Short mmCIF file of C-alpha atoms in Angstrom, two decimals:
data_model
loop_
_atom_site.label_atom_id
_atom_site.label_comp_id
_atom_site.label_asym_id
_atom_site.label_seq_id
_atom_site.Cartn_x
_atom_site.Cartn_y
_atom_site.Cartn_z
CA MET X 106 -3.18 7.81 11.69
CA THR X 107 -1.73 8.59 8.28
CA LEU X 108 -0.69 5.91 5.81
CA THR X 109 2.92 7.06 6.18
CA GLN X 110 2.80 6.38 9.93
CA GLU X 111 1.05 3.03 9.48
CA LEU X 112 3.75 1.91 7.06
CA ALA X 113 6.51 3.06 9.42
CA ASP X 114 4.91 1.11 12.27
CA ALA X 115 4.63 -2.00 10.09
CA LEU X 116 8.29 -1.73 9.13
CA ALA X 117 9.34 -1.41 12.76
CA ALA X 118 7.27 -4.46 13.71
CA SER X 119 8.75 -6.52 10.87
CA LYS X 120 12.24 -6.20 12.31
CA ASP X 121 11.21 -8.54 15.13
CA ARG X 122 10.01 -11.20 12.66
CA ILE X 123 12.56 -11.11 9.85
CA PRO X 124 16.11 -12.31 10.62
CA GLU X 125 18.86 -9.75 10.27
CA ASP X 126 20.63 -11.63 7.46
CA VAL X 127 17.41 -11.74 5.43
CA ARG X 128 16.81 -8.04 6.01
CA ALA X 129 20.34 -7.40 4.77
CA ILE X 130 19.61 -9.27 1.52
CA MET X 131 16.40 -7.29 1.05
CA ALA X 132 18.15 -3.98 1.73
CA ASP X 133 20.95 -4.86 -0.70
CA ALA X 134 18.37 -5.69 -3.38
CA THR X 135 16.71 -2.31 -2.86
CA ASP X 136 20.07 -0.58 -3.23
CA ARG X 137 20.82 -2.52 -6.42
CA ILE X 138 17.47 -1.59 -7.94
CA ALA X 139 18.03 2.05 -6.99
CA GLY X 140 21.42 1.90 -8.68
CA THR X 141 19.83 1.06 -12.03
CA GLY X 142 18.37 4.57 -12.29
CA LEU X 143 14.88 3.13 -12.64
CA VAL X 144 13.19 5.90 -10.67
CA GLY X 145 14.71 8.61 -12.84
CA GLY X 146 13.21 7.06 -15.95
CA ALA X 147 9.71 6.56 -14.56
CA VAL X 148 6.71 8.70 -15.47
CA LYS X 149 6.82 11.82 -13.32
CA THR X 150 5.09 15.12 -12.61
CA GLY X 151 4.55 17.07 -15.81
CA ASP X 152 4.51 14.00 -18.05
CA ARG X 153 1.46 12.77 -19.94
CA ALA X 154 0.16 9.59 -18.31
CA PRO X 155 0.25 6.61 -20.70
CA ASP X 156 -3.26 5.38 -21.44
CA PHE X 157 -4.29 1.79 -20.78
CA THR X 158 -7.27 -0.51 -20.79
CA LEU X 159 -6.95 -3.41 -18.37
CA PRO X 160 -9.36 -5.99 -16.91
CA GLY X 161 -10.89 -5.18 -13.57
CA ALA X 162 -11.24 -7.72 -10.78
CA ALA X 163 -14.62 -8.85 -12.14
CA GLY X 164 -13.32 -8.96 -15.72
CA GLN X 165 -14.75 -5.62 -16.86
CA PRO X 166 -12.40 -3.42 -18.94
CA VAL X 167 -11.15 -0.29 -17.17
CA SER X 168 -9.72 2.50 -19.30
CA LEU X 169 -7.66 5.36 -17.92
CA SER X 170 -8.83 7.71 -20.67
CA ALA X 171 -12.46 6.88 -19.94
CA ARG X 172 -11.98 7.66 -16.26
CA LEU X 173 -10.17 10.91 -17.11
CA ALA X 174 -13.13 11.96 -19.26
CA ALA X 175 -15.08 12.16 -16.00
CA GLY X 176 -12.40 13.90 -13.92
CA PRO X 177 -8.98 13.47 -12.30
CA VAL X 178 -7.62 10.04 -11.40
CA VAL X 179 -5.51 8.80 -8.51
CA LEU X 180 -3.49 5.93 -9.95
CA LEU X 181 -1.67 3.41 -7.77
CA PHE X 182 0.72 0.62 -8.71
CA TYR X 183 1.11 -2.08 -6.07
CA ARG X 184 3.01 -5.36 -5.93
CA GLY X 185 0.44 -7.90 -4.83
CA ALA X 186 -1.82 -9.30 -2.14
CA TRP X 187 1.17 -11.11 -0.58
CA CYS X 188 2.74 -7.74 0.33
CA PRO X 189 1.62 -6.44 3.74
CA TYR X 190 2.54 -2.87 2.86
CA CYS X 191 0.34 -3.03 -0.23
CA ASN X 192 -2.58 -4.22 1.87
CA ILE X 193 -2.09 -1.34 4.29
CA GLU X 194 -2.02 1.07 1.35
CA LEU X 195 -5.19 -0.31 -0.23
CA ARG X 196 -7.09 -0.11 3.07
CA ALA X 197 -5.94 3.48 3.58
CA TYR X 198 -7.16 4.49 0.14
CA GLN X 199 -10.48 2.75 0.69
CA HIS X 200 -10.84 4.81 3.86
CA ALA X 201 -10.06 7.99 1.87
CA LEU X 202 -12.23 7.08 -1.12
CA GLY X 203 -15.17 9.25 -0.12
CA ARG X 204 -12.99 12.36 0.10
CA ILE X 205 -11.40 11.54 -3.26
CA ALA X 206 -14.83 11.13 -4.87
CA ASP X 207 -16.05 14.39 -3.32
CA LEU X 208 -13.25 16.12 -5.25
CA GLY X 209 -14.58 14.69 -8.51
CA ALA X 210 -11.81 12.12 -8.85
CA SER X 211 -11.70 8.36 -9.24
CA LEU X 212 -9.17 5.78 -8.07
CA ILE X 213 -7.52 2.95 -9.99
CA ALA X 214 -5.05 0.46 -8.52
CA VAL X 215 -2.87 -1.56 -10.91
CA THR X 216 -1.30 -4.89 -9.93
CA PRO X 217 0.66 -7.49 -11.91
CA GLU X 218 -1.46 -10.21 -10.32
CA THR X 219 -4.06 -12.19 -12.23
CA PRO X 220 -7.73 -11.10 -12.13
CA ASP X 221 -8.58 -14.01 -9.80
CA ASN X 222 -6.04 -12.73 -7.28
CA SER X 223 -7.27 -9.17 -7.74
CA LEU X 224 -10.83 -10.30 -7.08
CA SER X 225 -9.70 -11.94 -3.83
CA THR X 226 -8.00 -8.70 -2.78
CA VAL X 227 -11.11 -6.65 -3.52
CA ALA X 228 -13.28 -9.04 -1.51
CA LYS X 229 -10.85 -9.28 1.41
CA HIS X 230 -10.65 -5.51 1.91
CA ASN X 231 -14.14 -4.57 0.64
CA LEU X 232 -12.59 -2.25 -1.93
CA ALA X 233 -15.02 0.01 -3.78
CA PHE X 234 -12.53 1.28 -6.37
CA ASP X 235 -11.14 -0.31 -9.53
CA VAL X 236 -8.37 -2.88 -9.08
CA VAL X 237 -7.01 -3.88 -12.48
CA SER X 238 -4.64 -6.66 -13.55
CA ASP X 239 -1.66 -5.92 -15.74
CA VAL X 240 -0.70 -9.52 -16.54
CA GLY X 241 2.50 -9.35 -18.56
CA GLN X 242 3.21 -5.93 -16.99
CA ASP X 243 3.12 -3.95 -20.25
CA THR X 244 1.44 -0.96 -18.60
CA ILE X 245 3.82 -1.15 -15.66
CA ALA X 246 6.69 -1.03 -18.18
CA ASP X 247 5.05 1.92 -19.99
CA TYR X 248 5.24 3.85 -16.71
CA GLY X 249 8.90 2.89 -16.28
CA LEU X 250 8.27 0.96 -13.07
CA LEU X 251 9.25 -2.61 -14.00
CA PHE X 252 12.30 -4.38 -12.58
CA ASP X 253 13.68 -7.91 -12.36
CA LEU X 254 14.28 -9.26 -8.87
CA PRO X 255 17.96 -9.96 -8.08
CA ASP X 256 18.62 -13.69 -7.60
CA PRO X 257 19.24 -13.45 -3.82
CA LEU X 258 15.85 -11.75 -3.41
CA VAL X 259 14.16 -14.47 -5.48
CA THR X 260 15.54 -17.00 -2.99
CA VAL X 261 14.19 -14.99 -0.06
CA TYR X 262 10.75 -14.73 -1.66
CA ARG X 263 10.67 -18.46 -2.33
CA ASP X 264 11.60 -19.11 1.31
CA PHE X 265 8.68 -16.86 2.32
CA GLY X 266 6.34 -18.90 0.11
CA ILE X 267 5.84 -16.07 -2.38
CA ASP X 268 5.44 -17.49 -5.90
CA LEU X 269 5.41 -14.55 -8.30
CA PRO X 270 5.13 -16.63 -11.50
CA LYS X 271 1.97 -18.22 -10.09
CA SER X 272 0.36 -15.07 -8.68
CA ASN X 273 1.25 -12.96 -11.73
CA GLY X 274 0.51 -15.57 -14.39
CA GLU X 275 3.87 -15.22 -16.11
CA ASN X 276 7.11 -17.19 -16.02
CA ALA X 277 9.19 -14.37 -14.56
CA TRP X 278 10.36 -12.93 -11.26
CA ARG X 279 9.68 -9.25 -11.76
CA LEU X 280 7.59 -6.53 -10.15
CA PRO X 281 6.71 -2.86 -10.31
CA VAL X 282 8.24 -0.47 -7.85
CA ALA X 283 5.36 0.85 -5.79
CA ALA X 284 4.12 4.14 -7.24
CA GLY X 285 1.28 6.61 -7.01
CA TYR X 286 0.10 9.39 -9.31
CA VAL X 287 -2.46 12.16 -9.34
CA ILE X 288 -3.47 12.75 -12.96
CA ALA X 289 -5.45 15.79 -14.11
CA ALA X 290 -8.40 15.33 -16.44
CA ASP X 291 -6.24 16.41 -19.39
CA GLY X 292 -3.94 13.43 -18.76
CA THR X 293 -1.07 15.41 -17.22
CA VAL X 294 0.59 14.00 -14.11
CA ARG X 295 0.29 16.61 -11.35
CA LEU X 296 1.88 14.58 -8.54
CA HIS X 297 4.01 11.45 -8.51
CA HIS X 298 5.57 9.23 -5.89
CA VAL X 299 7.95 6.55 -7.16
CA ASP X 300 10.29 4.84 -4.70
CA VAL X 301 12.30 1.62 -4.82
CA ASP X 302 11.63 1.36 -1.08
CA TYR X 303 8.37 -0.59 -1.07
CA THR X 304 7.59 0.53 2.49
CA LYS X 305 7.00 4.09 1.24
CA ARG X 306 3.86 5.04 -0.70
CA LEU X 307 1.92 8.07 -1.87
CA ASP X 308 -0.03 9.11 1.21
CA PRO X 309 -3.76 9.71 0.58
CA GLU X 310 -3.44 13.06 2.34
CA ASP X 311 -0.88 14.20 -0.26
CA ALA X 312 -3.06 12.90 -3.09
CA ILE X 313 -6.07 14.76 -1.70
CA ARG X 314 -4.10 18.00 -1.41
CA ALA X 315 -3.09 17.64 -5.07
CA LEU X 316 -6.73 17.07 -6.04
CA GLU X 317 -7.78 20.14 -4.06
CA ALA X 318 -5.15 22.18 -5.93
CA LEU X 319 -6.64 21.04 -9.23
CA ARG X 320 -9.96 22.54 -8.19
CA GLY X 321 -8.24 25.85 -7.48
#
């Protein structure tokens, strides 16, 4: 099953668990974020990927430019371990990691969560790729992905027991839109997926096709 289908199945199942009025608030928040034009200003295909050096789950520094020196990079931005769609995405990419590596590429996942939370995510899903923490979300902002949660959505998250200031280590209710990139070794973005709908992600199959195209 593809990641796209897994996410669609998870969304369908959630409709039985989340009350209709809450789903309406969440949908309205998505529409409001879309209305800001955020996606149009994000890093996209043809752009040069902003470099970064961020701490990995075990505290080691991970540099995009260093990874690119060895080959292409698949770069993911995800919201946090509390997000079921993010967990599905991370598992799918772990499953595809061997194929990505066979194409000479590496994989980095960026989260606004603290390194301790990232380490828990790596351990929970047995992830063998770099998960890095962008506490303060400067890199997320550099990619044009950062947004503030509308107040009604903050209330919903609090009711769900999601404490973003605690998990992200900053006194703010803000997140990245979920995004995925395939970046060539020269730093040019060859494929991007940026969507305010957090139930939609860059499918590993699409990333792998882009990597295959890089090899000619």
